[in-house]
PDB file of C-alpha atoms in Angstrom:
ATOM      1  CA  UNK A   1     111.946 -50.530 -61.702  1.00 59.00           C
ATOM      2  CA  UNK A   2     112.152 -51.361 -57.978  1.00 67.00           C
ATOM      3  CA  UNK A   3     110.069 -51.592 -55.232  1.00 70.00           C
ATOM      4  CA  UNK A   4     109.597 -49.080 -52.830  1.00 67.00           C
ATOM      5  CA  UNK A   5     110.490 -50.548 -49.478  1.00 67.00           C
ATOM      6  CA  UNK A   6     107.419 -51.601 -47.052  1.00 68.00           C
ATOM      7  CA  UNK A   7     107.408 -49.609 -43.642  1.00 64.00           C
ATOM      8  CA  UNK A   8     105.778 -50.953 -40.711  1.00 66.00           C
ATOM      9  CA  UNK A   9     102.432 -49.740 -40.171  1.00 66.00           C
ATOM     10  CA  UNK A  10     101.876 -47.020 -37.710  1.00 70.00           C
ATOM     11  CA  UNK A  11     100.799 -47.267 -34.307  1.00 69.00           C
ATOM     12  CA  UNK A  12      99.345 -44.603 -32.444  1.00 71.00           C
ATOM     13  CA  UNK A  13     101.292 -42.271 -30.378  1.00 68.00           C
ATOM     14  CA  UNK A  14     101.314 -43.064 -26.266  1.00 69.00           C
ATOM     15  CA  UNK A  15     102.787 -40.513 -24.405  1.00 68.00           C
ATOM     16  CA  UNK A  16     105.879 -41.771 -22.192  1.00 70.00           C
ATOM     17  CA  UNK A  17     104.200 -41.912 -18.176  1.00 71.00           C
ATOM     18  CA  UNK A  18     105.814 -39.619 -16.185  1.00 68.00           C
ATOM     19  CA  UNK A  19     107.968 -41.013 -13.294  1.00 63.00           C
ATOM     20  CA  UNK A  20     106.839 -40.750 -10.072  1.00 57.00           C
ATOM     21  CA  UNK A  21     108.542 -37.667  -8.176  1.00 55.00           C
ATOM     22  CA  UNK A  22     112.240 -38.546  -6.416  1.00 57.00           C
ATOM     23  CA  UNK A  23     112.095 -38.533  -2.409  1.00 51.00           C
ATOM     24  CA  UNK A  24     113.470 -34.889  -2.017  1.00 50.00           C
ATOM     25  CA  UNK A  25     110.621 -33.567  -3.924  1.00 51.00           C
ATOM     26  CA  UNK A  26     108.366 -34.089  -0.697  1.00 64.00           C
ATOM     27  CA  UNK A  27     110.135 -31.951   1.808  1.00 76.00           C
ATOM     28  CA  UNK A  28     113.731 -31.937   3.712  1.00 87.00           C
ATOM     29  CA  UNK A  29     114.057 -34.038   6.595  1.00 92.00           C
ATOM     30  CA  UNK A  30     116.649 -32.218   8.876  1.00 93.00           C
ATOM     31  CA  UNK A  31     119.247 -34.808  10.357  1.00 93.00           C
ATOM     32  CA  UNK A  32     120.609 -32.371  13.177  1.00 95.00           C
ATOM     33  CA  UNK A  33     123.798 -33.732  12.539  1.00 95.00           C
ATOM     34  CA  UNK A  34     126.297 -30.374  13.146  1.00 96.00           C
ATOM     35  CA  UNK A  35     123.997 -29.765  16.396  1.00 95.00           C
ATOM     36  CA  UNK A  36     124.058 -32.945  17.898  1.00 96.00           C
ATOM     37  CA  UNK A  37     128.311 -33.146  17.291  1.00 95.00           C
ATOM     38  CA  UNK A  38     128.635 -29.219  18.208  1.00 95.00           C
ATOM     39  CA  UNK A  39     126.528 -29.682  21.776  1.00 94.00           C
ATOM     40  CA  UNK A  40     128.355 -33.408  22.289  1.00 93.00           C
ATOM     41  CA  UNK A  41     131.794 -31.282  22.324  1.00 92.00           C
ATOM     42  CA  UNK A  42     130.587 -28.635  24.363  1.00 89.00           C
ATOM     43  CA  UNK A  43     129.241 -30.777  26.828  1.00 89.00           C
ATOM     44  CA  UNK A  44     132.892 -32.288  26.797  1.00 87.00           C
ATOM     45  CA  UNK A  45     134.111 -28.608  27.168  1.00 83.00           C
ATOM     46  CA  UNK A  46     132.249 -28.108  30.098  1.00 76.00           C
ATOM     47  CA  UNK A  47     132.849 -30.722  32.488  1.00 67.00           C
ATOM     48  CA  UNK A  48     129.338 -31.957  32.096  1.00 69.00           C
ATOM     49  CA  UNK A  49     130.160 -35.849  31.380  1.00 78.00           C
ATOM     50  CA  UNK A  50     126.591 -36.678  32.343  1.00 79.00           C
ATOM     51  CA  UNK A  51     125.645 -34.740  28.873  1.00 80.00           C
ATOM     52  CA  UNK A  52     128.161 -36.619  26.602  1.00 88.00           C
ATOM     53  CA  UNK A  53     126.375 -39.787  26.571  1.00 91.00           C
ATOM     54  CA  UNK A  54     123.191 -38.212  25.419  1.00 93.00           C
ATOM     55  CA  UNK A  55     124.922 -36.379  23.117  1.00 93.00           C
ATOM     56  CA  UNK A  56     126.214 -39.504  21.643  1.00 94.00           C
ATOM     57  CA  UNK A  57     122.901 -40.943  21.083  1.00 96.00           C
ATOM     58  CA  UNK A  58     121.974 -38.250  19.214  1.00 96.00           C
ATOM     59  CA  UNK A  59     124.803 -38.054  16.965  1.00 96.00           C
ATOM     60  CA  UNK A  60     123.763 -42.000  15.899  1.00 96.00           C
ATOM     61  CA  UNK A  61     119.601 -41.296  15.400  1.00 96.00           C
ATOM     62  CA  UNK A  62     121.700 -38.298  13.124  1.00 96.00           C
ATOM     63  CA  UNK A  63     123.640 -40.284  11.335  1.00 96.00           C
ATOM     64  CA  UNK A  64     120.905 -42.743  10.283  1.00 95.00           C
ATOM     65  CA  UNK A  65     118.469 -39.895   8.583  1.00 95.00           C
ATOM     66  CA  UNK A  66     120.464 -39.605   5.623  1.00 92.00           C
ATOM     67  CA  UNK A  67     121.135 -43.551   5.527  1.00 93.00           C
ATOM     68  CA  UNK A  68     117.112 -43.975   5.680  1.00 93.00           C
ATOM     69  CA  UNK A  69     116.505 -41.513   3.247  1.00 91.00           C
ATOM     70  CA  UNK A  70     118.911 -42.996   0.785  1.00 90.00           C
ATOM     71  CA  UNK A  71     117.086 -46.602   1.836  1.00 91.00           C
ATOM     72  CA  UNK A  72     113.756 -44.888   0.225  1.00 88.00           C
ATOM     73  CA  UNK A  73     112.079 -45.151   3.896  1.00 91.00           C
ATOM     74  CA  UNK A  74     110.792 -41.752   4.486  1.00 92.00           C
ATOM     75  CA  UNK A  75     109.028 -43.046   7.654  1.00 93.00           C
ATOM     76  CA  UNK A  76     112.384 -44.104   9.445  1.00 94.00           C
ATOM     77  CA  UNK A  77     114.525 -41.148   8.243  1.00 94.00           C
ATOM     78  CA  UNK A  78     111.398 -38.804   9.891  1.00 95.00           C
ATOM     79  CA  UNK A  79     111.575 -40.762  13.469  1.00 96.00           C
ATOM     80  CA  UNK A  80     114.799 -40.884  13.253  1.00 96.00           C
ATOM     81  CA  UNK A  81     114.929 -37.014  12.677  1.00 96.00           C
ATOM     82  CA  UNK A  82     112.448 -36.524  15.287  1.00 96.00           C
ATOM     83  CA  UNK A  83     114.838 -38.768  18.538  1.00 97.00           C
ATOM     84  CA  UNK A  84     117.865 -36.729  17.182  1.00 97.00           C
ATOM     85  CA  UNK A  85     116.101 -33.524  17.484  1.00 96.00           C
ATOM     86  CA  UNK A  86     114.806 -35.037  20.756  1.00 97.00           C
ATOM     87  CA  UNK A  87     118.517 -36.297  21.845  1.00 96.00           C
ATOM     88  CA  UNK A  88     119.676 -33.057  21.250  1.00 96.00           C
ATOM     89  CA  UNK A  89     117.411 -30.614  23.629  1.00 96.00           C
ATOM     90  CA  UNK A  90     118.327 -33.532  26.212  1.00 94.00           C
ATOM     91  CA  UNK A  91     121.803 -32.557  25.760  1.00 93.00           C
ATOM     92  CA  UNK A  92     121.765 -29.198  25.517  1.00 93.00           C
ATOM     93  CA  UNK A  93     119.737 -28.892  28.643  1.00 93.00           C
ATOM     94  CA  UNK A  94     122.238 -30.808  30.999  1.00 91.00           C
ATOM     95  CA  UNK A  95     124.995 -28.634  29.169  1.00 90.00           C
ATOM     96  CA  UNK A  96     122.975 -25.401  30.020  1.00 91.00           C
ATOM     97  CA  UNK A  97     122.747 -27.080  33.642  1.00 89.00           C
ATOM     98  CA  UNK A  98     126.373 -28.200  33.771  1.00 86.00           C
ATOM     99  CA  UNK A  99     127.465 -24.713  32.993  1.00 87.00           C
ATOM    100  CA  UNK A 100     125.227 -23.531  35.789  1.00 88.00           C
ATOM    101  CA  UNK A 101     126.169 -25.493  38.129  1.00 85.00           C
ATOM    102  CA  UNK A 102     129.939 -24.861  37.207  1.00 82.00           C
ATOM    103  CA  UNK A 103     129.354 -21.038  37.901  1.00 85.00           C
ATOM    104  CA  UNK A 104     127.294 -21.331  40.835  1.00 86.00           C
ATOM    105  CA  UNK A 105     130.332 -23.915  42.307  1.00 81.00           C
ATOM    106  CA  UNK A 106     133.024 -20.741  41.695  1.00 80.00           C
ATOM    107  CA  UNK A 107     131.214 -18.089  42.935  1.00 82.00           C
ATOM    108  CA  UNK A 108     130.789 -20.346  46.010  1.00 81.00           C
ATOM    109  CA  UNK A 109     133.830 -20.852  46.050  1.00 74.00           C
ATOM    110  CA  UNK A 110     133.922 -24.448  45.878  1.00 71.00           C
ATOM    111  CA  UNK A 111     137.215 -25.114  43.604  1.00 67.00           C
ATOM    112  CA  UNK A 112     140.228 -26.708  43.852  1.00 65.00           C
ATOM    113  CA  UNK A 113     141.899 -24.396  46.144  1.00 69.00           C
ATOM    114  CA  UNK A 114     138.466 -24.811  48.603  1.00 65.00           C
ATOM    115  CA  UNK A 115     139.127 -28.600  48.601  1.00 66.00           C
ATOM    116  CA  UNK A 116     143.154 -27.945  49.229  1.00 74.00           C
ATOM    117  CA  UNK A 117     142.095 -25.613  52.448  1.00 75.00           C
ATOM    118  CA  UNK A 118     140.284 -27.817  53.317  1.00 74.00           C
ATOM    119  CA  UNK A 119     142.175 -30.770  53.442  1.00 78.00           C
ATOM    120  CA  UNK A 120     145.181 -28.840  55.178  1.00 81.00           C
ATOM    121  CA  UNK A 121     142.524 -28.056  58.275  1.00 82.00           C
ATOM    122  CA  UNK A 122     141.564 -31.256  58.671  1.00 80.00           C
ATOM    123  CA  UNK A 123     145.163 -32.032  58.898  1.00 82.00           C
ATOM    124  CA  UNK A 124     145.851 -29.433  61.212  1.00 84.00           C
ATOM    125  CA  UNK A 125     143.603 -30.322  63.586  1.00 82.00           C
ATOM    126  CA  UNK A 126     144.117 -34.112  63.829  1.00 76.00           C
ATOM    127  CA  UNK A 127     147.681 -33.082  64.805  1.00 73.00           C
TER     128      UNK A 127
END
């Protein structure tokens, strides 16, 4: 007859350690991304140049949450979060105040055809 074959002997069971929970788990961390490029054109649209550049800035501190977050550092991808959000009231603010000012020049009357009368008087009395 043969042998039965030897087994190992047993060792006692450990229960696999859980993995620590991803990132996401701990909250979302808004970027601001679609506000920050949707108030950067409108500041375009309404002749408020002053508000592009800010709007610029916060399309970059935008841009880098995800980046961070991807990076594993929580802390950068939350400041970074925060100046976008920041960036973004900046912008929207000079936009709300380019648009004012824009109105407030029409109803005064202060457009194109003000500066063209203009000109022509001045012309008309140097003559």
């Amino acid at each position: 007859m043969s042998t039965p074959p030897s087994f190992p002997p047993e060792q006692p069971y450990t229960p696999p350690s859980s993995p620590p929970p991803p990132p996401s788990s701990y909250g979302h961390i808004p970027n601001y991304l679609v506000w920050a490029i949707a108030i950067t054109i409108a500041s375009l649209c309404l002749c408020c140049i002053v508000g592009t550049i800010p709007g610029i800035v916060a399309i970059v501190f935008a841009t880098q949450v995800n980046s961070k977050l991807s990076a594993g550092d929580r802390a950068g991808a939350e400041q970074a979060s925060k100046n976008a959000k920041l960036w973004c009231w900046i912008t929207t603010g000079l936009c709300i105040l380019g648009l004012l000012l824009t109105i407030g020049m029409r109803m005064a009357g202060f457009d194109n055809s003000y500066w063209q009368n203009y000109v022509e008087q001045m012309q008309q009395q140097s003559q």
